[in-house]
Coordinates of N, CA, C and O in Angstrom, one line a residue:
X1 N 109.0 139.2 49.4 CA 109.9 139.2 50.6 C 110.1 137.8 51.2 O 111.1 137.4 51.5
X2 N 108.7 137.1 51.3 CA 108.9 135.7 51.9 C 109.9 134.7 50.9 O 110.5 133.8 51.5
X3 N 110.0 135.1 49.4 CA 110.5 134.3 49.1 C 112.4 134.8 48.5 O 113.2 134.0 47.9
X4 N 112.7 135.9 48.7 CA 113.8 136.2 48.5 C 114.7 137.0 50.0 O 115.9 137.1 50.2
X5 N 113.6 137.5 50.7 CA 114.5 137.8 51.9 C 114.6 139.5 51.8 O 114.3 140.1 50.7
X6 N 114.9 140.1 52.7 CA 115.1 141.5 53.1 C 116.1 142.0 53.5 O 116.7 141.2 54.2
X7 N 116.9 143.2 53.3 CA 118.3 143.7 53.9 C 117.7 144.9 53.9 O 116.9 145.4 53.1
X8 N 118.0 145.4 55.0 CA 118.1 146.4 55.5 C 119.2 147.2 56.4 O 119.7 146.9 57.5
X9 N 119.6 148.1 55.6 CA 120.8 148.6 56.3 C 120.9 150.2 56.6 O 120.7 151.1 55.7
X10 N 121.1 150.4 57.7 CA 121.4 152.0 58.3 C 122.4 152.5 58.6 O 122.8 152.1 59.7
X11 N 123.5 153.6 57.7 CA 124.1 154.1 58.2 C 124.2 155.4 58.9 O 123.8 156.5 58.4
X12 N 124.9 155.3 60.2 CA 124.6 156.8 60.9 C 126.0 157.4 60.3 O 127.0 156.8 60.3
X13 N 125.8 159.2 59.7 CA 126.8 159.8 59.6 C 126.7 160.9 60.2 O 125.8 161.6 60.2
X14 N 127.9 161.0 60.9 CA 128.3 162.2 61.4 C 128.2 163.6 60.9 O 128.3 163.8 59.7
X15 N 127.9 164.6 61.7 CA 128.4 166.3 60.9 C 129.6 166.5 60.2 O 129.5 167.4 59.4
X16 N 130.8 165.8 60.3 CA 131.9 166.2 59.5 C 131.7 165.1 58.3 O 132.4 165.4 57.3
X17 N 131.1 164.1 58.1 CA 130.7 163.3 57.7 C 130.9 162.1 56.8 O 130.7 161.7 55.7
X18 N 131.4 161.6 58.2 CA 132.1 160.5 58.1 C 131.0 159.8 58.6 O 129.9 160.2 59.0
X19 N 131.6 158.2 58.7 CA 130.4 157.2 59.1 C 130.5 156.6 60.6 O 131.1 155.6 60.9
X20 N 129.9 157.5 61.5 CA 130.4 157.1 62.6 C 130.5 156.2 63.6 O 131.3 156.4 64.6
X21 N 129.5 154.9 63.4 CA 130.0 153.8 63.9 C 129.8 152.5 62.9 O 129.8 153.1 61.8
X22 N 129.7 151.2 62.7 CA 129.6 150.4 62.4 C 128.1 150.2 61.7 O 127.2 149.7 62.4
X23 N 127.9 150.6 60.4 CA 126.6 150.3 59.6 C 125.5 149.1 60.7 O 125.9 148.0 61.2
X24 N 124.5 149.6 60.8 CA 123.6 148.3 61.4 C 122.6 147.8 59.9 O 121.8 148.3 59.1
X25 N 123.3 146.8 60.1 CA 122.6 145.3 59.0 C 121.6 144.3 59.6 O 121.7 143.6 60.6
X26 N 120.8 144.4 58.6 CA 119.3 143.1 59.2 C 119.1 142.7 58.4 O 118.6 143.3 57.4
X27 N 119.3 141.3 58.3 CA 119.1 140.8 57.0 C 117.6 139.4 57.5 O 117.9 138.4 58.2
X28 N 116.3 139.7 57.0 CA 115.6 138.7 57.8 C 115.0 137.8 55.9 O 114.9 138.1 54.7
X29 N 114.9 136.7 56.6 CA 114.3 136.0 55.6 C 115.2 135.0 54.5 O 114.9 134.5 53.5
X30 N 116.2 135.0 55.0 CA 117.2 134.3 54.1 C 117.9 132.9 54.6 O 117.9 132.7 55.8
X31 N 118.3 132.1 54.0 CA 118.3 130.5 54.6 C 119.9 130.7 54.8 O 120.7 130.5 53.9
X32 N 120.2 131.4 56.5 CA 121.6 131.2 56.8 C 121.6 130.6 57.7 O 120.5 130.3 58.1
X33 N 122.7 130.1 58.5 CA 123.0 130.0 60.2 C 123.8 130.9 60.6 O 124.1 131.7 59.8
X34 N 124.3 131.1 61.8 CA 124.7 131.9 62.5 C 126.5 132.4 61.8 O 126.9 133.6 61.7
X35 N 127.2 131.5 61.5 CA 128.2 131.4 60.8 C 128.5 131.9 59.7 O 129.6 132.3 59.4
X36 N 127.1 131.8 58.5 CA 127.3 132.2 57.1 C 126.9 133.7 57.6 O 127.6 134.5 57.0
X37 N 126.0 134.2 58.5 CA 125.3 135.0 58.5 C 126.5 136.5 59.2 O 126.6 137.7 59.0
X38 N 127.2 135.8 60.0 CA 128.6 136.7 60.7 C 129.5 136.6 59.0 O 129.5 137.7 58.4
X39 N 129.9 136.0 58.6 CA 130.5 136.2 57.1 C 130.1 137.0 56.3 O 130.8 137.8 55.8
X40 N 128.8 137.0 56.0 CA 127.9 137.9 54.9 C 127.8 139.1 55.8 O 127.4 140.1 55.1
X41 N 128.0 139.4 56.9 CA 127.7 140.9 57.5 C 129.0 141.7 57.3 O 129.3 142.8 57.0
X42 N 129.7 140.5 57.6 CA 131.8 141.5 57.7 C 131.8 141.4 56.1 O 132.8 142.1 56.0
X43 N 131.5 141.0 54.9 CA 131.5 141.1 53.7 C 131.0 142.4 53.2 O 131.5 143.2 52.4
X44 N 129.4 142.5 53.8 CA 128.4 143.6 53.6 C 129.3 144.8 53.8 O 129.6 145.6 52.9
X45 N 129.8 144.9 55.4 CA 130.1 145.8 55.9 C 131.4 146.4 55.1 O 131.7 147.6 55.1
X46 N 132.1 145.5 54.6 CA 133.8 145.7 53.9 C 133.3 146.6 52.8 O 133.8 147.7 52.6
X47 N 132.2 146.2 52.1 CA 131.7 146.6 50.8 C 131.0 148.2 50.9 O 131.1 149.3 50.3
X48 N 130.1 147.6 52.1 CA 130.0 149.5 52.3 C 130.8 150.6 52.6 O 130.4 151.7 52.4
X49 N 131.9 150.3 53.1 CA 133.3 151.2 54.0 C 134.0 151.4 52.2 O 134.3 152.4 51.7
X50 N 133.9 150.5 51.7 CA 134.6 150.5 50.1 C 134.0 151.7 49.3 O 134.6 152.6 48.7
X51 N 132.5 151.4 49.3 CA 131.8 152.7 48.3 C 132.0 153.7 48.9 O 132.5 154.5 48.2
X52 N 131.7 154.1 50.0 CA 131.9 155.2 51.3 C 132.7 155.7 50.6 O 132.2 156.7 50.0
X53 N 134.1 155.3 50.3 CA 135.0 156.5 50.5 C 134.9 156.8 48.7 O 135.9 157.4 48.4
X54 N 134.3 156.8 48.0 CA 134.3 157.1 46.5 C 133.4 158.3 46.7 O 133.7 159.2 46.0
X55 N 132.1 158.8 47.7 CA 131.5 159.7 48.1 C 132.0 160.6 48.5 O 133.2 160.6 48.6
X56 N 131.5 161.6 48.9 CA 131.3 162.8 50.1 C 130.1 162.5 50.3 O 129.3 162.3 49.5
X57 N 130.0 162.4 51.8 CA 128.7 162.2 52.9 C 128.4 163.6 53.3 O 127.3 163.8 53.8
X58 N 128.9 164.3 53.2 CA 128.2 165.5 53.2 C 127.5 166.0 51.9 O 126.7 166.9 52.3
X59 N 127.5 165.8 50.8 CA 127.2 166.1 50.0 C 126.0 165.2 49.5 O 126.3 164.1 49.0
X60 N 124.4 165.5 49.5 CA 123.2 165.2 49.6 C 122.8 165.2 48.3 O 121.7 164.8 48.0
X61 N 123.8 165.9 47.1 CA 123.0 165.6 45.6 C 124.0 164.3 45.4 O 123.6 163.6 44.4
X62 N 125.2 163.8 46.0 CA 125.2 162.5 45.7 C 124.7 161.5 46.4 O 125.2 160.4 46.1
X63 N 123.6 161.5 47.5 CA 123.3 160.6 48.3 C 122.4 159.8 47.3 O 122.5 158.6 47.3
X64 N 121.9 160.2 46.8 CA 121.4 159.4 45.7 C 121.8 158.2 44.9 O 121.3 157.1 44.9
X65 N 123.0 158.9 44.2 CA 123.6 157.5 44.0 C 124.5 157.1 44.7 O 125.3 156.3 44.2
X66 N 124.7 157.4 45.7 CA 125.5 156.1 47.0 C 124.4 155.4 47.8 O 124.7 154.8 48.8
X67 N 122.9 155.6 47.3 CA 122.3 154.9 47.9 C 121.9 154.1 47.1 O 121.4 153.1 47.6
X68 N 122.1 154.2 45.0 CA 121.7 152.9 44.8 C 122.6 152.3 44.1 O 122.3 151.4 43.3
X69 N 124.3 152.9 44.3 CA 125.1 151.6 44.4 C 124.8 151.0 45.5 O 124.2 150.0 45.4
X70 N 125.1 151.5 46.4 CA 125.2 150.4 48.0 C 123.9 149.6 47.4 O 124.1 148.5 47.2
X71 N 122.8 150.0 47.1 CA 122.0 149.1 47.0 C 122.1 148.0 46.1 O 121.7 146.9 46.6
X72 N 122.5 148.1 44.8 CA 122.8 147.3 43.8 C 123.9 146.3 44.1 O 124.0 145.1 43.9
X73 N 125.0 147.2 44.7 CA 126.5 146.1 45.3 C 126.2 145.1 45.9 O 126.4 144.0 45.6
X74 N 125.2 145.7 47.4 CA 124.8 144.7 48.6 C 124.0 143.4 47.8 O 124.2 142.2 48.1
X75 N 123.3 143.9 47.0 CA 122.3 142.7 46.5 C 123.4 141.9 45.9 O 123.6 140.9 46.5
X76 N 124.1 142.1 44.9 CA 125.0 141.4 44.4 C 125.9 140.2 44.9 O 126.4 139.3 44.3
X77 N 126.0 140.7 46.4 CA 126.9 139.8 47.4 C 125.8 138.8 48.0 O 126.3 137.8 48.4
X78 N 124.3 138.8 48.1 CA 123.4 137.9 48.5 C 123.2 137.4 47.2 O 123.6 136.2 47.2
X79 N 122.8 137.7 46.4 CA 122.6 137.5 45.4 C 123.8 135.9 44.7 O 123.2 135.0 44.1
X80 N 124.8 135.9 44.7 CA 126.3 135.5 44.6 C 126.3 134.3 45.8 O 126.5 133.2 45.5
X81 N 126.2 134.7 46.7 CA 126.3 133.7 47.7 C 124.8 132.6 47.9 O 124.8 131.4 48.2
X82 N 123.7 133.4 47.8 CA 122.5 132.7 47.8 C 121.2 132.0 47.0 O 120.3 131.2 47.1
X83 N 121.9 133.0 45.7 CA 121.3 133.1 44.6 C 119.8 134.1 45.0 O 119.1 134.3 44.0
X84 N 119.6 134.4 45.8 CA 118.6 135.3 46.2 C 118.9 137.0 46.0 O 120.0 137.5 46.1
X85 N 117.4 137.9 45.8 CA 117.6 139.0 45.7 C 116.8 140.0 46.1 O 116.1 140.9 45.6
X86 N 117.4 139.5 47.5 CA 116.6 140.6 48.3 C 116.1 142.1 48.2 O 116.7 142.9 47.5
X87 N 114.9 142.2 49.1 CA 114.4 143.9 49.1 C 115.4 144.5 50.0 O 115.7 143.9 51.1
X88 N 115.9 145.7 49.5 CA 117.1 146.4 49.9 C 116.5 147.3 50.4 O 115.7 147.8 49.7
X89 N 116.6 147.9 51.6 CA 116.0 149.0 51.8 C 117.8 150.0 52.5 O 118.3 149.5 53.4
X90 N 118.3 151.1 51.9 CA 119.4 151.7 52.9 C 119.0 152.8 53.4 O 118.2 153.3 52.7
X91 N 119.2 153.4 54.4 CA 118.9 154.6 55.4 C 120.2 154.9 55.7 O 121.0 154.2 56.2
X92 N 120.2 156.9 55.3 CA 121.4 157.8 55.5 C 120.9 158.6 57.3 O 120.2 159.6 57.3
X93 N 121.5 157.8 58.6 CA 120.9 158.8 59.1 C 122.1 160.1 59.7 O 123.2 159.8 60.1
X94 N 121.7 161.2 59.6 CA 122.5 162.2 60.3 C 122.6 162.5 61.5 O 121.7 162.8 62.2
X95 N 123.8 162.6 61.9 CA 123.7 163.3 63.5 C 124.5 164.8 64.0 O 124.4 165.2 65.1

């Protein structure tokens, strides 16, 4: 982790199950400034709103694999921009 960086991302979904506010993203350990780091979040965030809608969020036998594209995609975009490849952690939470 010290040497590739961490992402961590949670999205909250709703009961009808949609994604009800704006994914929270933490990305610690990675050599940005404040500037690269607002670009790679609205990048991140485009990218998750993108796989989103290929799912049903209600449907829990696909949460599986929408959690390891999102995982695979997101690394891809650090990965691409940093050459780094972060530990990915995603969290589905329900409300």
């Amino acid at each position: 982790i010290s040497f590739n960086g961490m992402m961590d991302i949670s999205l909250i979904v709703s009961k009808n199950g949609n994604i009800d506010r704006s994914p929270l993203i933490n990305l610690r350990g990675l050599p940005l400034d404040n500037v690269e780091m607002n670009e790679i979040k609205y990048e991140i965030e485009d990218k998750i709103f993108d796989i989103c809608k290929s799912y049903s969020l209600n449907n829990k036998k696909q949460e599986i694999n929408l959690i390891d594209n999102l995982r695979n995609s997101l690394k891809k975009i650090i990965q691409n921009r940093l050459s780094k490849k972060p530990f990915t952690n995603i969290n589905i939470i329900r409300i």
